[in-house]
Short mmCIF file of C-alpha atoms and ligand atoms in Angstrom, two decimals:
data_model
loop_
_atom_site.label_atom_id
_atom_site.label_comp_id
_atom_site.label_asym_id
_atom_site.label_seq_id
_atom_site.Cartn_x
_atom_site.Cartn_y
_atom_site.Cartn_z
CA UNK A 1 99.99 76.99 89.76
CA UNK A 2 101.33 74.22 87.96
CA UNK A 3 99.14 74.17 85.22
CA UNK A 4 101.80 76.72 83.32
CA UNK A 5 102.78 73.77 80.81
CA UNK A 6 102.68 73.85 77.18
CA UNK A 7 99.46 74.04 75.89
CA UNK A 8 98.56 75.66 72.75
CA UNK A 9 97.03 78.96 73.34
CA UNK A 10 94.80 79.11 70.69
CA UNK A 11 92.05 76.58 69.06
CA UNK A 12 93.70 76.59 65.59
CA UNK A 13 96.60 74.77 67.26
CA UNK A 14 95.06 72.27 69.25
CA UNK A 15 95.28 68.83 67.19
CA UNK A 16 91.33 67.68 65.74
CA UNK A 17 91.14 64.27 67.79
CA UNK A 18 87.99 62.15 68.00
CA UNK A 19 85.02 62.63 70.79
CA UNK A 20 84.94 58.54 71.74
CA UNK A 21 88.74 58.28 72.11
CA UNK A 22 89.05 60.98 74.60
CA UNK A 23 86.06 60.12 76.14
CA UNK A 24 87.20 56.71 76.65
CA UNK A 25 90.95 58.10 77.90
CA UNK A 26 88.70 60.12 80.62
CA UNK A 27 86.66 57.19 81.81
CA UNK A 28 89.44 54.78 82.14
CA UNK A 29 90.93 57.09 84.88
CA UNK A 30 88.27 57.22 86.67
CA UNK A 31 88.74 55.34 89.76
CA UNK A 32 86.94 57.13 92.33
CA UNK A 33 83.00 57.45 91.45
CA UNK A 34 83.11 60.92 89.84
CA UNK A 35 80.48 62.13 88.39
CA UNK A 36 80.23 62.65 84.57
CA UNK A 37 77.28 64.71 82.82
CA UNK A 38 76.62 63.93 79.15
CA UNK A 39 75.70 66.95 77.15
CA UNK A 40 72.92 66.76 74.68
CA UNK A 41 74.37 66.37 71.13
CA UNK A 42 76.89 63.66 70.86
CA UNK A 43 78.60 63.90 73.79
CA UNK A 44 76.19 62.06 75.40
CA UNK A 45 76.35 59.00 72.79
CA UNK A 46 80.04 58.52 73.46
CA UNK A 47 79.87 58.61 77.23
CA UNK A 48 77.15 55.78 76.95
CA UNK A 49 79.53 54.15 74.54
CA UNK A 50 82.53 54.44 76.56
CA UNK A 51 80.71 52.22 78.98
CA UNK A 52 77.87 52.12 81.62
CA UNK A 53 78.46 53.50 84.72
CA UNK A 54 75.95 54.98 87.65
CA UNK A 55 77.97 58.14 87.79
CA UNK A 56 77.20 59.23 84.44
CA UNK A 57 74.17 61.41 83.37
CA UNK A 58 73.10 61.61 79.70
CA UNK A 59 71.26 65.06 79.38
CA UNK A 60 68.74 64.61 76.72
CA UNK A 61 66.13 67.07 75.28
CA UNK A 62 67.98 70.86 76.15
CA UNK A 63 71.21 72.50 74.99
CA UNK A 64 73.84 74.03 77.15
CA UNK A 65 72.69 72.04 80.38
CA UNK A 66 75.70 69.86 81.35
CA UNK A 67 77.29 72.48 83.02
CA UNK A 68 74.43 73.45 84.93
CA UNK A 69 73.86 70.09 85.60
CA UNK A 70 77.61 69.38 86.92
CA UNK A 71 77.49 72.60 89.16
CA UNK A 72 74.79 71.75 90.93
CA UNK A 73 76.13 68.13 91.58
CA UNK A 74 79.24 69.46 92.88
CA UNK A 75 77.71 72.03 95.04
CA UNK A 76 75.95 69.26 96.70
CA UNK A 77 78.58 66.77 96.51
CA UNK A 78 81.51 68.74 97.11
CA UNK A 79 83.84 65.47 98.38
CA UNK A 80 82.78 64.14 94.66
CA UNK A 81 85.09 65.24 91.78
CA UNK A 82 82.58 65.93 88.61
CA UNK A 83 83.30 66.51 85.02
CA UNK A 84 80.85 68.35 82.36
CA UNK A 85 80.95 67.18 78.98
CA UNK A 86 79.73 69.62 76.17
CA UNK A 87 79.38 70.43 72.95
CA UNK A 88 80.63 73.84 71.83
CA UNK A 89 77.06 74.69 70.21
CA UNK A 90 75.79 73.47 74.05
CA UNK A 91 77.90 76.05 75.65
CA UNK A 92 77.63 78.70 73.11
CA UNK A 93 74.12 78.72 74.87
CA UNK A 94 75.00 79.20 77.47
CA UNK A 95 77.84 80.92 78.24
CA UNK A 96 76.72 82.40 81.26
CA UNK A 97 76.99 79.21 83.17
CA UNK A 98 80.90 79.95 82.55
CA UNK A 99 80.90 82.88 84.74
CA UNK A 100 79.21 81.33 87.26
CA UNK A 101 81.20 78.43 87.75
CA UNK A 102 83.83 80.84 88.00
CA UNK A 103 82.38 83.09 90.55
CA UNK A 104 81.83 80.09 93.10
CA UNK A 105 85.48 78.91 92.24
CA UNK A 106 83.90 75.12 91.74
CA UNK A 107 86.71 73.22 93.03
CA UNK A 108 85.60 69.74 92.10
CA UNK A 109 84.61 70.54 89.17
CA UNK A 110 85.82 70.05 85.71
CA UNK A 111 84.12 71.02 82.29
CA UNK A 112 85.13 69.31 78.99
CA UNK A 113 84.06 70.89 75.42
CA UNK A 114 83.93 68.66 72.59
CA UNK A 115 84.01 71.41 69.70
CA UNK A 116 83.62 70.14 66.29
CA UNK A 117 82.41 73.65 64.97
CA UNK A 118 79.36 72.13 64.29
CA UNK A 119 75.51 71.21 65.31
CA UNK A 120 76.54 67.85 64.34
CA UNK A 121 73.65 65.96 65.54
CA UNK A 122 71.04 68.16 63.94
CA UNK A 123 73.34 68.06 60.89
CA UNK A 124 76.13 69.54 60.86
CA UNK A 125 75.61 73.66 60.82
CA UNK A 126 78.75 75.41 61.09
CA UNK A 127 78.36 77.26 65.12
CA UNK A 128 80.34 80.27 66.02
CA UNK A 129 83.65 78.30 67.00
CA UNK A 130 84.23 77.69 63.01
CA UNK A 131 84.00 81.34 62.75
CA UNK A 132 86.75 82.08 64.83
CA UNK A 133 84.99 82.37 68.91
CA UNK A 134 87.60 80.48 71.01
CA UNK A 135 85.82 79.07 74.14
CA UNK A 136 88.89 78.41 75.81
CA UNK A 137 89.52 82.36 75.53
CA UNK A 138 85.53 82.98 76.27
CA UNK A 139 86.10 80.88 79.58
CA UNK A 140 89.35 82.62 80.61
CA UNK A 141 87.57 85.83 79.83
CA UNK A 142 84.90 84.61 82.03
CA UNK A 143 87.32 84.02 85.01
CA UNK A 144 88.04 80.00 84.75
CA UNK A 145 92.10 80.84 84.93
CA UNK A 146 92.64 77.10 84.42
CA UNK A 147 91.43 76.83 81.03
CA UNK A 148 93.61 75.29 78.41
CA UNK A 149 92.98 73.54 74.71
CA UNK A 150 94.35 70.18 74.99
CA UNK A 151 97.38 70.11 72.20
CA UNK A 152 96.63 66.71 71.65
CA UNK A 153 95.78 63.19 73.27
CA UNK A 154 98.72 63.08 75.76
CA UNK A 155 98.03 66.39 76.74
CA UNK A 156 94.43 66.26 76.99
CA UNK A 157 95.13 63.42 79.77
CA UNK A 158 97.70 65.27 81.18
CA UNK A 159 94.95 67.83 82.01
CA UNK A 160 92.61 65.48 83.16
CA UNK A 161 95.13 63.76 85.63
CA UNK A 162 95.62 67.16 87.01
CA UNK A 163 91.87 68.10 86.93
CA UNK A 164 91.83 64.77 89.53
CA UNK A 165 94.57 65.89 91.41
CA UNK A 166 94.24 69.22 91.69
CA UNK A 167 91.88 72.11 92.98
CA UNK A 168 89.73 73.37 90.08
CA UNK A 169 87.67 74.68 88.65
CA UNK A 170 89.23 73.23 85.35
CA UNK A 171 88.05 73.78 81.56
CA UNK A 172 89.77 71.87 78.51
CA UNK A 173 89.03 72.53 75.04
CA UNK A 174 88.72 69.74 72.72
CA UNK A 175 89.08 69.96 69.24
CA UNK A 176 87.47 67.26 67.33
CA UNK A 177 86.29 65.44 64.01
CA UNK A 178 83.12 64.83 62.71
CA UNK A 179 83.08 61.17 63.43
CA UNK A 180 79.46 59.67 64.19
CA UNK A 181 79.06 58.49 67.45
CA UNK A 182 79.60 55.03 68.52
CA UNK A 183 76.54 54.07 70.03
CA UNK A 184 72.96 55.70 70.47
CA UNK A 185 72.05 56.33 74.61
CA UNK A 186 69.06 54.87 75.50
CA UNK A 187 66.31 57.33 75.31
CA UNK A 188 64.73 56.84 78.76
CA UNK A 189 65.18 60.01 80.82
CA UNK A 190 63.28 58.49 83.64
CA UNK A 191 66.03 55.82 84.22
CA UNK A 192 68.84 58.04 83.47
CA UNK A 193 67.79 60.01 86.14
CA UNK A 194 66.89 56.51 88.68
CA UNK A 195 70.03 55.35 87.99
CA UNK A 196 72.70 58.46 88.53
CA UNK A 197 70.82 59.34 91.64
CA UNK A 198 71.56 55.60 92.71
CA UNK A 199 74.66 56.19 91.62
CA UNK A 200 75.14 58.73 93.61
CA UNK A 201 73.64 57.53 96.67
CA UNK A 202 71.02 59.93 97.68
CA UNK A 203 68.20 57.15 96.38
CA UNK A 204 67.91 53.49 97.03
C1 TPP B 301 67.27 74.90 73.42
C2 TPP B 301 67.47 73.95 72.26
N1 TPP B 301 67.64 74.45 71.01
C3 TPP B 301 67.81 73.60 69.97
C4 TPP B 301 67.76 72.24 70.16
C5 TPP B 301 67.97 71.26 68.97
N2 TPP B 301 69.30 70.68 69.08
C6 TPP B 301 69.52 69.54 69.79
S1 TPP B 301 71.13 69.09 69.82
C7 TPP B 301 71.56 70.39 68.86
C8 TPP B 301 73.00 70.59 68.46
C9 TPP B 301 74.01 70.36 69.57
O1 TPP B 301 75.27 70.81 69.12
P1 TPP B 301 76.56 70.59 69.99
O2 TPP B 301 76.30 70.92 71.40
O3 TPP B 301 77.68 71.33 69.33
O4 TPP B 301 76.81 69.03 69.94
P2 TPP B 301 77.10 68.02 68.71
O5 TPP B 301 75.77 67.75 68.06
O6 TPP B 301 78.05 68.70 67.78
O7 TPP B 301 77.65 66.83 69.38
C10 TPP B 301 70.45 71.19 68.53
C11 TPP B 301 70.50 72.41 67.67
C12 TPP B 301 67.53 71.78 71.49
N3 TPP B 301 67.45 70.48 71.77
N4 TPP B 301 67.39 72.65 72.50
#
Protein backbone atom coordinates (compact mmCIF):
# COMPACT_ATOMS: atom_id res chain seq x y z
CA UNK A 1 0.00 0.00 0.00
CA UNK A 2 1.66 3.11 -0.50
CA UNK A 3 0.11 5.03 1.98
CA UNK A 4 3.13 3.80 4.52
CA UNK A 5 4.60 7.52 4.53
CA UNK A 6 5.27 9.61 7.42
CA UNK A 7 2.40 10.61 9.10
CA UNK A 8 2.21 11.29 12.68
CA UNK A 9 0.63 8.49 14.48
CA UNK A 10 -0.99 10.20 17.03
CA UNK A 11 -3.35 13.51 17.26
CA UNK A 12 -1.00 15.36 19.67
CA UNK A 13 1.45 15.48 16.76
CA UNK A 14 -0.50 16.48 13.98
CA UNK A 15 0.11 20.42 13.47
CA UNK A 16 -3.45 22.66 14.60
CA UNK A 17 -4.11 24.19 10.99
CA UNK A 18 -7.25 26.13 10.10
CA UNK A 19 -10.75 24.46 8.74
CA UNK A 20 -11.08 27.16 5.55
CA UNK A 21 -7.44 26.71 4.43
CA UNK A 22 -7.64 23.04 4.07
CA UNK A 23 -10.89 23.18 2.88
CA UNK A 24 -9.93 25.46 0.23
CA UNK A 25 -6.52 23.15 -0.57
CA UNK A 26 -9.27 20.21 -1.07
CA UNK A 27 -11.55 22.08 -3.40
CA UNK A 28 -8.93 23.48 -5.60
CA UNK A 29 -8.04 19.84 -6.60
CA UNK A 30 -11.02 19.00 -7.45
CA UNK A 31 -11.23 18.62 -11.07
CA UNK A 32 -13.52 15.88 -11.67
CA UNK A 33 -17.18 16.62 -10.09
CA UNK A 34 -16.69 14.80 -6.77
CA UNK A 35 -18.94 14.99 -4.45
CA UNK A 36 -18.36 16.87 -1.12
CA UNK A 37 -20.85 16.62 2.00
CA UNK A 38 -20.72 19.48 4.50
CA UNK A 39 -21.16 18.37 8.05
CA UNK A 40 -23.35 20.31 10.34
CA UNK A 41 -21.18 22.55 12.62
CA UNK A 42 -18.69 24.57 10.74
CA UNK A 43 -17.64 22.44 8.31
CA UNK A 44 -20.36 23.25 6.36
CA UNK A 45 -19.68 27.21 6.52
CA UNK A 46 -16.23 26.76 5.06
CA UNK A 47 -17.19 24.48 2.21
CA UNK A 48 -19.83 27.22 1.20
CA UNK A 49 -17.01 29.66 1.68
CA UNK A 50 -14.50 27.88 -0.25
CA UNK A 51 -16.82 28.44 -3.15
CA UNK A 52 -20.16 27.30 -4.76
CA UNK A 53 -20.22 24.29 -6.44
CA UNK A 54 -23.28 21.68 -7.38
CA UNK A 55 -21.30 18.83 -5.94
CA UNK A 56 -21.33 20.04 -2.55
CA UNK A 57 -24.04 19.30 0.14
CA UNK A 58 -24.30 21.43 3.30
CA UNK A 59 -25.99 19.09 5.96
CA UNK A 60 -27.89 21.32 8.20
CA UNK A 61 -30.10 20.52 11.26
CA UNK A 62 -28.44 16.77 12.54
CA UNK A 63 -25.02 15.76 13.86
CA UNK A 64 -22.90 12.94 12.64
CA UNK A 65 -24.73 12.76 9.13
CA UNK A 66 -22.02 13.57 6.54
CA UNK A 67 -20.80 10.30 6.53
CA UNK A 68 -23.99 8.74 6.14
CA UNK A 69 -24.72 11.09 3.69
CA UNK A 70 -21.34 10.43 1.57
CA UNK A 71 -21.90 6.55 1.79
CA UNK A 72 -24.93 6.51 0.38
CA UNK A 73 -23.80 8.85 -2.55
CA UNK A 74 -21.03 6.64 -3.31
CA UNK A 75 -22.95 3.50 -3.16
CA UNK A 76 -25.06 4.94 -5.82
CA UNK A 77 -22.47 6.72 -7.63
CA UNK A 78 -19.71 4.45 -7.43
CA UNK A 79 -17.75 6.03 -10.81
CA UNK A 80 -18.01 9.41 -8.52
CA UNK A 81 -15.12 9.96 -6.03
CA UNK A 82 -16.89 11.59 -2.70
CA UNK A 83 -15.41 13.16 0.31
CA UNK A 84 -17.22 13.56 3.93
CA UNK A 85 -16.41 16.47 5.84
CA UNK A 86 -16.98 16.33 9.70
CA UNK A 87 -16.63 17.63 12.76
CA UNK A 88 -15.13 15.43 15.47
CA UNK A 89 -18.27 16.13 17.87
CA UNK A 90 -20.34 14.99 14.37
CA UNK A 91 -18.59 11.73 14.31
CA UNK A 92 -18.28 11.15 17.93
CA UNK A 93 -22.08 10.52 17.19
CA UNK A 94 -21.77 8.50 15.31
CA UNK A 95 -19.15 6.32 15.24
CA UNK A 96 -20.86 3.50 13.98
CA UNK A 97 -21.04 4.88 10.52
CA UNK A 98 -17.09 4.19 10.76
CA UNK A 99 -17.52 0.56 10.83
CA UNK A 100 -19.73 0.51 8.23
CA UNK A 101 -17.92 2.29 5.75
CA UNK A 102 -15.37 -0.10 6.55
CA UNK A 103 -17.31 -3.22 6.17
CA UNK A 104 -18.42 -2.27 2.48
CA UNK A 105 -14.69 -1.26 1.79
CA UNK A 106 -16.16 2.25 0.17
CA UNK A 107 -13.71 2.66 -2.47
CA UNK A 108 -14.65 6.12 -3.66
CA UNK A 109 -14.98 7.33 -0.71
CA UNK A 110 -13.06 9.62 1.47
CA UNK A 111 -13.98 11.08 5.01
CA UNK A 112 -12.31 14.27 6.37
CA UNK A 113 -12.57 15.24 10.29
CA UNK A 114 -12.13 18.72 11.17
CA UNK A 115 -11.40 18.22 15.06
CA UNK A 116 -11.07 21.30 17.02
CA UNK A 117 -11.93 19.42 20.38
CA UNK A 118 -14.79 21.41 20.53
CA UNK A 119 -18.77 21.99 19.86
CA UNK A 120 -17.60 25.12 18.40
CA UNK A 121 -20.70 26.27 16.85
CA UNK A 122 -22.88 25.77 19.88
CA UNK A 123 -19.99 27.37 21.78
CA UNK A 124 -17.24 25.88 22.20
CA UNK A 125 -17.69 22.68 24.81
CA UNK A 126 -14.66 20.75 25.10
CA UNK A 127 -15.88 16.94 23.15
CA UNK A 128 -14.11 13.77 23.92
CA UNK A 129 -11.10 14.36 21.38
CA UNK A 130 -9.69 17.13 24.02
CA UNK A 131 -9.82 14.41 26.46
CA UNK A 132 -7.57 12.26 24.80
CA UNK A 133 -10.15 9.82 22.11
CA UNK A 134 -8.07 9.79 18.88
CA UNK A 135 -10.50 9.27 15.91
CA UNK A 136 -7.86 8.44 13.67
CA UNK A 137 -7.14 5.38 16.15
CA UNK A 138 -11.19 4.93 16.65
CA UNK A 139 -11.36 4.57 12.72
CA UNK A 140 -8.38 2.19 12.39
CA UNK A 141 -9.93 0.30 15.24
CA UNK A 142 -13.02 0.30 13.27
CA UNK A 143 -11.29 -1.28 10.17
CA UNK A 144 -10.58 1.99 7.82
CA UNK A 145 -6.64 0.73 7.48
CA UNK A 146 -6.05 3.95 5.52
CA UNK A 147 -6.50 6.32 8.21
CA UNK A 148 -3.83 8.83 8.93
CA UNK A 149 -3.69 12.49 10.87
CA UNK A 150 -2.44 14.84 8.38
CA UNK A 151 1.11 16.18 9.98
CA UNK A 152 0.46 19.30 8.48
CA UNK A 153 -0.75 21.26 5.25
CA UNK A 154 1.58 19.52 2.73
CA UNK A 155 0.74 16.38 4.08
CA UNK A 156 -2.83 16.77 4.45
CA UNK A 157 -2.78 17.31 0.44
CA UNK A 158 -0.54 14.69 0.01
CA UNK A 159 -3.38 12.48 1.40
CA UNK A 160 -5.93 13.96 -0.50
CA UNK A 161 -4.02 13.58 -3.91
CA UNK A 162 -3.80 9.99 -3.02
CA UNK A 163 -7.44 9.73 -1.73
CA UNK A 164 -8.06 10.86 -5.75
CA UNK A 165 -5.78 8.53 -7.02
CA UNK A 166 -6.12 5.74 -5.17
CA UNK A 167 -8.67 2.96 -4.02
CA UNK A 168 -10.14 3.92 -0.62
CA UNK A 169 -11.83 3.98 1.65
CA UNK A 170 -9.62 6.89 3.06
CA UNK A 171 -9.96 8.83 6.56
CA UNK A 172 -7.64 11.95 7.47
CA UNK A 173 -7.62 13.57 10.69
CA UNK A 174 -7.46 17.20 10.87
CA UNK A 175 -6.37 19.04 13.65
CA UNK A 176 -7.57 22.52 13.80
CA UNK A 177 -8.02 26.08 15.49
CA UNK A 178 -10.86 27.71 16.69
CA UNK A 179 -11.09 30.20 13.93
CA UNK A 180 -14.81 31.38 13.07
CA UNK A 181 -15.90 30.45 9.89
CA UNK A 182 -15.65 32.51 6.88
CA UNK A 183 -18.96 32.75 5.67
CA UNK A 184 -22.54 31.63 6.94
CA UNK A 185 -24.31 28.78 4.26
CA UNK A 186 -27.43 29.77 3.22
CA UNK A 187 -30.04 28.25 5.33
CA UNK A 188 -32.33 26.79 2.64
CA UNK A 189 -32.30 23.00 2.86
CA UNK A 190 -34.77 22.77 0.08
CA UNK A 191 -32.24 24.23 -2.46
CA UNK A 192 -29.31 22.56 -1.04
CA UNK A 193 -30.88 19.54 -1.74
CA UNK A 194 -32.34 20.94 -5.66
CA UNK A 195 -29.14 21.89 -6.38
CA UNK A 196 -26.61 18.78 -5.40
CA UNK A 197 -29.10 16.46 -6.96
CA UNK A 198 -28.65 18.72 -10.18
CA UNK A 199 -25.37 18.53 -9.52
CA UNK A 200 -25.30 15.26 -9.62
CA UNK A 201 -27.44 14.59 -12.46
CA UNK A 202 -30.19 12.40 -11.33
CA UNK A 203 -32.69 15.71 -11.50
CA UNK A 204 -33.16 18.29 -14.17
C1 LIG B 1 -28.51 15.24 17.23
C2 LIG B 1 -28.08 16.66 17.52
N1 LIG B 1 -27.63 16.98 18.77
C3 LIG B 1 -27.26 18.26 19.03
C4 LIG B 1 -27.36 19.23 18.07
C5 LIG B 1 -26.92 20.69 18.37
N2 LIG B 1 -25.65 20.93 17.70
C6 LIG B 1 -25.60 21.39 16.42
S1 LIG B 1 -24.04 21.54 15.84
C7 LIG B 1 -23.40 21.02 17.30
C8 LIG B 1 -21.90 20.93 17.48
C9 LIG B 1 -21.16 20.33 16.30
O1 LIG B 1 -19.82 20.09 16.70
P1 LIG B 1 -18.75 19.59 15.66
O2 LIG B 1 -19.31 18.53 14.81
O3 LIG B 1 -17.51 19.26 16.42
O4 LIG B 1 -18.51 20.84 14.71
P2 LIG B 1 -17.98 22.34 15.01
O5 LIG B 1 -19.14 23.09 15.59
O6 LIG B 1 -16.84 22.23 15.98
O7 LIG B 1 -17.59 22.83 13.67
C10 LIG B 1 -24.41 20.71 18.24
C11 LIG B 1 -24.16 20.24 19.63
C12 LIG B 1 -27.88 18.84 16.81
N3 LIG B 1 -28.03 19.73 15.82
N4 LIG B 1 -28.22 17.56 16.56
Amino acid sequence: MSFATNHPVSREQAKVMNRFDITKRLVSRLHHDEAVIGGIGYTNFDLWAAGRRPQNFYMLGSMGLAVPIALGVALAQPARKVFALEGDGSVLMQLGSLSTVAARQQKNLCIVIMDNGAYQITGGQKTMTDQGADIVGIARASGLRQSAWAADEAAFVELIELALREDGPWLIGCRIDNQKPVDTTERDPSRIRDNFMRGLGVRR
